[in-house]
Amino acid sequence: MDFPVYSPSASGNSTPAPVQPPTAALADIEDDEDVPIFSIERVQLQFQISSLAAMAVSNNILYLAVASGRILRIDLNNPQDIEDTELPKLKAPGTGNVKDIFLDPTGSHLLVTTTTAENFYLNLRANRAKQLSRMKGNVITSVAWNPTEPSSSTKEILIGTADGKVIETYIEPSEEFFKREERFSKLVWRTPGGVAVDGLYVELLPGKPDMRRLIATTGGRLWHWVSKIVRHAPGDYSPTFTKFFDDEESAVHVDYSPSARSLLSISPEDESFTDDRTFAWLNESGIFYGKLYTAPTTADLGTIIFQDSKLYPESKLPSSSSPISCMTLTKYHALILRDNQILAVNLLDNTIVFDERLPYSDKFLGLTSDVKNSTYWAYSSDSIYEITVTNEDRDIWRIYLSQNRFDEAQRLAKTPRERDAVAVANGEFLLEQQSYLEAANVLGKSSKPFESVAIQLMENKKTDALRRYLIVKLGGYKSSQLMQRTMLASWIVEVFMEKLNSLEDSMATKESEKTTEPEEKEKPNGVNGETNALFDKPRKKRAADNGVSADIRKVKEEFQDFVTRHKNDLDVKTTYDIISSHGRQEELLFYANSVNDYSFVLSYWVRLEKWSEALTVLRKQDESDIYYKYSTVLLVNCPKETIDTWMRMPELQPRKLIPAILSYSLAVPTGDQNQAIRYLLYAINTLKSRDAAVHNTLISIYASDKSKDETPLLEYLQFHDIERCYDTDFALRLCIKHERVQSCIFIYSSMGLYEEAVDLALQHDNVELASVVADRPGDNASLRKKLWLRVAQKVINKEHGIKSAIEFLKRCELLKIEDLLPFFPDFVVIDDFKDEICAALEEYSRNIDQLRKEMDESAKTSETIRADINSLSTRFAIVEPGERCFICSYPLLSRQFYVFPCQHSFHGDCLINKVAEISNQRVRRKITHLQLEAQKSGGGISDELDELVAAECILCGPHMINSIDEHFVDEKDKELAAEWEL
């Protein structure tokens, strides 16, 4: 068999058709392409078909039913593959013809009904149709497929018949010969009067798994149900619509003149189409159509749908002798078939956008559509036609625009010019309706001239709308358009300030009226028992005041949000000028905080003497100059918190904070802790500052403290005694000025001025401290004795008892009794220090004996040395005849040589060269110089050269010990080194 040549319809991108809605906003929108939305083309088949009875397409699966019972199945994705099936009981003559076919949306299940009330089922995966025995005797007129879109089985479906029955059945294909295809077949409803059920449609309702919507058409009546089905457990094959029709209140219907012409069509599925699907019912009067709303999920849903639905009378179509024979829906249009004429009516404005009459003599049988792929078909008894749809929604936005349905128009507008035209028209409409805020939001995104919108809003004194318009307009400018953004942002700030001032003026006026209004006296109750509402007016005033306050808070929040988002668009100086001109200190402060202008914020809080707020701002930034600038005023007024803030900023230079520290130190009240000391100690101990100015400042504070306690100053001086970073002269002058005696004594001692230290201590009768200082020069006995003598004089003059004075002075071992005698009074009893005198005499006697013994030992040593000197003149060494030089190994007696007491012997020249080799550069030059002088004089080795080379033996003297880390074998002598390898 030959197969058809088929190409799936292609959707092209085209510009809108030249349909101009009545709005000036569309004046500049022109069409650049005249491609029609609808076109019809005949499908060229390579085989002849005749007596075509029905056609159905779903999910790109096409079925052709020939009246004689032949079913052709074509996969439009692979049109060369054609499956041909014969209905088993229609082969013999007189057994009837195919009346109609019904295909589910997935293209998997096909029902065939005949003129003799025989019904067959054909599955997509089968190549043989099976008779539905339980449906025998029923001419199928409509099918409501299961909305869950089954594949292997139909699950529960509803079938409408020509005698007014609605039957629920469950068809599952089976390969067993005697097994029925239907799991069950149950009559669930019958139309009044047995009128044929021409259309059925079942759909799920969102969020309601047990609810179903059912639409049915019966002659001149359209039904709508919303009710529950009966849910069964898996594997329980039982009817689900048995109680669906019991609730009479769930049924809503609309009636027209009874007619044999009745057809139901539902618009195709489209995931990109967000609107509700459309239904259309062809009846005697025309086409009744509307939206299939999905809420509310109650019986009232049908009433709402029918109330919003419309009738398109057949009389609006061009006059014709043939009535409408078939109809199907696209997304926005109704395709109508009259004889061999096909028309497309736009369901939004009822305009006819397509009207074509085919020149062929054959009469069209019907229209069909693929609800999954939005393809549309027409067929006659021997031909197939495809109705191609190209960019169907290209003109829809214009229609929505003409109907003031701006949201839908904006959603369907494709190009920027189209969207802008919708925005302009929407904004103008909102301005006419005095919805200024909404208009501002819309026009801010449009191309409508800026000045015209702004002037119109200002003339109407709609400052809120003007502010909203400017903000939206600002968001539309690119970041590169700096001038425009800055100007708009500045204007917005101005509008904000005017609004805030206006609200506050209004609130102040109400407050003044409230305070000046005389109190109302209570009136007696009326004759009818009415009481005087004394507090109604004040209560209304309070509500009004609260409303104004809420408006002020809201506007302030909007201003703060605007500044936060657009601070980079604002010029700092201009913004300061605008806000300041309106006297808005709070907003000025917020803006300064937003742009991190901490200097301004700090100066603001400092002027108000809000020290904690100022420190809070200071902690937010890390610019050292700001810390230095406000250091004095903050430290004087809030010392502890200021020091805490400084200590959190280790990058600060303590030297630059010294002026503030000194100013604060002068103002510290008596008894309060000087917080500056805490920071200076932090700088010295933690930051390891060695700056003399920092150390001097700390000493100055310690020394000038009103307290007499010198402990902190002494601890500091003692801790930094070894590594002094302060100026000792400066420290000494301060300590003298403020009479810090102990500190002065310590500084004198650290400077090595022990005499001044001892004198100062004795001057203040501090003998103990003087004795401690006198012991400090431990390596200088004479100075130490001198200091102790001064202490002794003070002690002897101070002590009333000579005995106690003598006991105190025993602490220094350098003092003798004879050193102290000059300090005793002229008239003193010797008994008080007789023991000391005796002890001193005994000590002298022991010293004389020791000196005598040392003199005897010195005399003996002198005699021994004298004997050794005399023996040197007779000292000699024996050299054997065959003895060799320890350096060159040649006979020693061949030339001048040296012999050491250790019996090592060397040639004179060998020893000189060797000593020159192992000596440093200075000795080497000296040896060379002496050799040259010897050669010039023609003499032998000079005494000076002899002392240099013969001072020690090179083999057993200090040189050999120093060369212990050198290699035995020179690395340059590879042959000798190789002999030592293991």
Coordinates of N, CA, C and O in Angstrom, one line a residue, residues 115-200:
T115 N -23.5 1.9 12.2 CA -24.9 2.2 12.1 C -25.8 1.1 12.6 O -27.0 1.4 12.8
T116 N -25.3 -0.1 12.8 CA -26.1 -1.2 13.3 C -25.8 -1.4 14.8 O -26.1 -2.5 15.4
A117 N -25.3 -0.4 15.5 CA -25.1 -0.4 17.0 C -24.1 -1.4 17.4 O -24.2 -2.0 18.5
E118 N -23.1 -1.7 16.5 CA -22.0 -2.5 16.9 C -20.9 -1.6 17.3 O -20.6 -0.6 16.6
N119 N -20.1 -2.0 18.4 CA -19.1 -1.1 18.8 C -17.8 -1.9 19.0 O -17.8 -3.1 19.4
F120 N -16.7 -1.3 18.7 CA -15.4 -2.0 18.6 C -14.3 -1.1 19.4 O -14.5 0.1 19.5
Y121 N -13.3 -1.8 19.9 CA -12.2 -1.1 20.6 C -10.9 -1.5 19.9 O -10.6 -2.7 19.6
L122 N -10.0 -0.5 19.7 CA -8.7 -0.7 19.1 C -7.7 0.0 19.9 O -7.8 1.2 20.1
N123 N -6.7 -0.8 20.4 CA -5.6 -0.2 21.2 C -4.4 0.1 20.3 O -4.2 -0.5 19.3
L124 N -3.7 1.1 20.7 CA -2.5 1.6 19.9 C -1.5 0.5 19.7 O -0.9 0.4 18.6
R125 N -1.4 -0.4 20.7 CA -0.3 -1.5 20.6 C -0.9 -2.7 19.9 O -0.2 -3.7 19.8
A126 N -2.1 -2.7 19.5 CA -2.8 -3.9 18.9 C -3.0 -3.6 17.4 O -3.1 -2.5 17.0
N127 N -3.0 -4.6 16.7 CA -3.3 -4.5 15.2 C -4.7 -5.2 14.9 O -4.9 -5.4 13.7
R128 N -5.4 -5.5 15.9 CA -6.7 -6.1 15.7 C -7.8 -5.5 16.6 O -7.5 -5.3 17.8
A129 N -8.9 -5.1 16.0 CA -10.0 -4.5 16.8 C -10.8 -5.6 17.4 O -11.0 -6.7 16.9
K130 N -11.3 -5.3 18.6 CA -12.2 -6.3 19.4 C -13.5 -5.6 19.6 O -13.7 -4.4 19.9
Q131 N -14.5 -6.5 19.5 CA -15.9 -6.0 19.7 C -16.2 -5.9 21.2 O -15.8 -6.7 22.0
L132 N -17.0 -4.8 21.5 CA -17.4 -4.6 22.9 C -18.8 -5.2 23.0 O -19.8 -4.6 22.7
S133 N -18.8 -6.4 23.6 CA -20.1 -7.1 23.6 C -21.1 -6.4 24.6 O -22.3 -6.4 24.3
R134 N -20.6 -5.9 25.7 CA -21.5 -5.2 26.6 C -22.1 -3.9 26.1 O -23.1 -3.4 26.7
M135 N -21.5 -3.4 25.1 CA -22.0 -2.1 24.5 C -22.8 -2.4 23.3 O -23.3 -1.5 22.6
K136 N -23.1 -3.7 23.0 CA -23.9 -4.0 21.8 C -25.3 -3.4 21.9 O -25.9 -3.4 23.0
G137 N -25.8 -2.9 20.8 CA -27.1 -2.3 20.8 C -27.1 -0.8 21.1 O -28.2 -0.2 21.1
N138 N -25.9 -0.2 21.4 CA -25.9 1.2 21.8 C -25.0 1.9 20.7 O -23.9 1.5 20.4
V139 N -25.6 2.9 20.1 CA -24.9 3.8 19.1 C -24.2 4.9 19.9 O -24.9 5.7 20.5
I140 N -22.9 4.8 19.9 CA -22.1 5.8 20.7 C -22.1 7.2 20.0 O -21.8 7.3 18.8
T141 N -22.5 8.2 20.8 CA -22.5 9.5 20.2 C -21.4 10.5 20.9 O -21.1 11.5 20.3
S142 N -20.9 10.1 22.0 CA -19.9 10.9 22.7 C -19.2 10.1 23.7 O -19.7 9.1 24.2
V143 N -18.0 10.5 24.1 CA -17.1 9.8 25.1 C -16.4 10.9 25.9 O -15.9 11.8 25.4
A144 N -16.5 10.6 27.3 CA -15.7 11.5 28.2 C -14.6 10.6 28.7 O -14.8 9.7 29.5
W145 N -13.4 10.9 28.2 CA -12.2 10.0 28.6 C -11.8 10.4 30.0 O -12.0 11.5 30.6
N146 N -11.1 9.4 30.6 CA -10.6 9.6 32.0 C -9.6 10.7 32.0 O -8.6 10.7 31.3
P147 N -9.8 11.7 32.9 CA -8.8 12.9 32.9 C -7.4 12.5 33.4 O -6.5 13.3 33.2
T148 N -7.2 11.3 33.9 CA -5.9 10.9 34.4 C -5.0 10.4 33.2 O -3.9 10.0 33.4
E149 N -5.6 10.4 32.0 CA -4.9 10.0 30.7 C -4.3 8.6 30.9 O -3.0 8.5 30.9
P150 N -5.0 7.6 30.9 CA -4.5 6.2 31.0 C -3.8 5.8 29.7 O -4.0 6.4 28.7
S151 N -3.0 4.8 29.8 CA -2.2 4.3 28.6 C -2.6 2.9 28.3 O -3.0 2.5 27.3
S152 N -2.3 2.0 29.3 CA -2.6 0.6 29.0 C -4.0 0.2 29.0 O -4.5 -0.7 28.4
S153 N -4.8 1.0 29.8 CA -6.3 0.8 29.8 C -7.0 2.1 29.8 O -6.3 3.1 30.1
T154 N -8.3 2.1 29.5 CA -9.0 3.4 29.5 C -9.3 3.9 30.9 O -9.7 5.0 31.1
K155 N -9.2 3.0 31.9 CA -9.8 3.2 33.3 C -11.3 3.6 33.1 O -11.9 3.2 32.2
E156 N -11.8 4.3 34.1 CA -13.2 4.6 34.1 C -13.5 5.7 33.1 O -12.9 6.8 33.1
I157 N -14.4 5.4 32.1 CA -14.8 6.4 31.1 C -16.3 6.5 31.0 O -17.0 5.5 31.4
L158 N -16.9 7.6 30.5 CA -18.3 7.7 30.3 C -18.6 7.8 28.8 O -17.9 8.4 28.1
I159 N -19.6 7.0 28.5 CA -20.0 6.9 27.1 C -21.5 7.4 26.9 O -22.4 6.9 27.7
G160 N -21.7 8.4 26.0 CA -23.0 8.8 25.7 C -23.6 8.1 24.5 O -22.8 7.8 23.5
T161 N -24.9 7.8 24.5 CA -25.5 7.0 23.4 C -26.6 7.9 22.7 O -27.1 8.9 23.3
A162 N -27.1 7.3 21.6 CA -28.1 8.0 20.8 C -29.4 8.0 21.5 O -30.3 8.8 21.2
D163 N -29.7 7.0 22.4 CA -31.0 6.9 23.1 C -30.9 7.6 24.5 O -31.8 7.3 25.4
G164 N -29.9 8.5 24.8 CA -29.9 9.3 26.0 C -29.3 8.6 27.2 O -29.6 9.1 28.3
K165 N -28.6 7.6 27.0 CA -27.9 6.9 28.2 C -26.5 7.4 28.3 O -25.8 7.7 27.4
V166 N -26.1 7.5 29.6 CA -24.6 7.7 29.9 C -24.2 6.4 30.7 O -24.7 6.1 31.8
I167 N -23.2 5.7 30.1 CA -22.8 4.5 30.6 C -21.3 4.6 31.0 O -20.5 5.2 30.3
E168 N -21.0 4.1 32.2 CA -19.6 4.1 32.7 C -19.0 2.7 32.4 O -19.7 1.7 32.8
T169 N -17.9 2.7 31.8 CA -17.2 1.4 31.5 C -15.7 1.5 31.8 O -15.2 2.6 31.9
Y170 N -15.1 0.4 31.8 CA -13.6 0.3 32.0 C -13.1 -0.7 31.0 O -13.5 -1.9 31.1
I171 N -12.3 -0.3 30.0 CA -11.9 -1.2 29.0 C -10.4 -1.4 29.1 O -9.6 -0.5 29.3
E172 N -10.0 -2.7 29.2 CA -8.6 -3.1 29.3 C -8.3 -4.1 28.2 O -9.0 -5.2 28.2
P173 N -7.4 -3.9 27.3 CA -7.1 -4.9 26.3 C -6.6 -6.2 26.8 O -5.9 -6.2 27.8
S174 N -7.0 -7.3 26.2 CA -6.6 -8.6 26.6 C -6.3 -9.4 25.4 O -7.0 -9.3 24.3
E175 N -5.3 -10.3 25.5 CA -5.0 -11.2 24.4 C -5.8 -12.5 24.4 O -5.8 -13.3 23.5
E176 N -6.5 -12.7 25.5 CA -7.3 -13.9 25.6 C -8.6 -13.8 24.8 O -9.3 -12.8 24.8
F177 N -8.9 -14.9 24.1 CA -9.9 -14.8 23.0 C -11.3 -14.7 23.7 O -12.2 -13.9 23.2
F178 N -11.6 -15.4 24.8 CA -12.9 -15.4 25.4 C -13.1 -14.4 26.5 O -14.2 -14.2 27.0
K179 N -12.1 -13.6 26.7 CA -12.2 -12.6 27.8 C -12.7 -11.3 27.2 O -12.2 -10.8 26.2
R180 N -13.7 -10.7 27.9 CA -14.2 -9.5 27.5 C -13.2 -8.3 27.8 O -12.5 -8.3 28.7
E181 N -13.4 -7.3 26.9 CA -12.5 -6.2 27.0 C -13.0 -5.3 28.2 O -12.2 -4.6 28.8
E182 N -14.3 -5.3 28.4 CA -14.9 -4.4 29.4 C -14.8 -5.0 30.8 O -15.3 -6.2 30.9
R183 N -14.3 -4.4 31.7 CA -14.3 -4.9 33.1 C -15.7 -4.8 33.7 O -16.1 -5.6 34.4
F184 N -16.4 -3.7 33.3 CA -17.8 -3.5 33.7 C -18.4 -2.5 32.8 O -17.7 -1.8 32.1
S185 N -19.7 -2.5 32.8 CA -20.5 -1.5 32.0 C -21.7 -1.2 32.8 O -22.6 -2.1 33.0
K186 N -21.9 0.1 33.2 CA -22.9 0.4 34.2 C -23.6 1.7 33.7 O -23.0 2.7 33.4
L187 N -25.0 1.6 33.6 CA -25.8 2.8 33.3 C -25.8 3.7 34.5 O -26.3 3.3 35.6
V188 N -25.3 5.0 34.4 CA -25.2 5.9 35.5 C -26.2 7.1 35.4 O -26.5 7.7 36.4
W189 N -26.7 7.3 34.2 CA -27.6 8.5 34.1 C -28.3 8.4 32.7 O -27.8 7.8 31.8
R190 N -29.5 8.9 32.7 CA -30.3 8.9 31.5 C -30.9 10.3 31.3 O -31.4 10.9 32.2
T191 N -30.8 10.8 30.0 CA -31.4 12.1 29.8 C -32.9 12.1 29.8 O -33.5 11.1 29.5
P192 N -33.4 13.3 30.3 CA -34.9 13.4 30.3 C -35.4 13.2 28.8 O -35.0 13.9 27.9
G193 N -36.4 12.3 28.6 CA -37.0 12.2 27.3 C -36.1 11.3 26.4 O -36.5 11.1 25.2
G194 N -35.0 10.8 26.9 CA -34.1 9.9 26.0 C -33.5 10.7 24.9 O -33.2 10.0 23.9
V195 N -33.2 12.0 25.1 CA -32.6 12.7 24.0 C -31.1 12.3 23.9 O -30.4 12.0 25.0
A196 N -30.5 12.2 22.7 CA -29.2 11.7 22.5 C -28.2 12.6 23.3 O -28.3 13.9 23.4
V197 N -27.1 12.0 23.8 CA -26.1 12.7 24.5 C -25.0 13.0 23.4 O -24.2 12.2 23.0
D198 N -25.0 14.3 23.0 CA -24.1 14.6 21.9 C -22.7 15.0 22.3 O -21.8 14.9 21.4
G199 N -22.5 15.3 23.6 CA -21.2 15.7 24.0 C -20.9 15.4 25.5 O -21.9 15.6 26.3
L200 N -19.8 14.9 25.8 CA -19.4 14.6 27.2 C -17.9 15.1 27.4 O -17.1 14.9 26.5

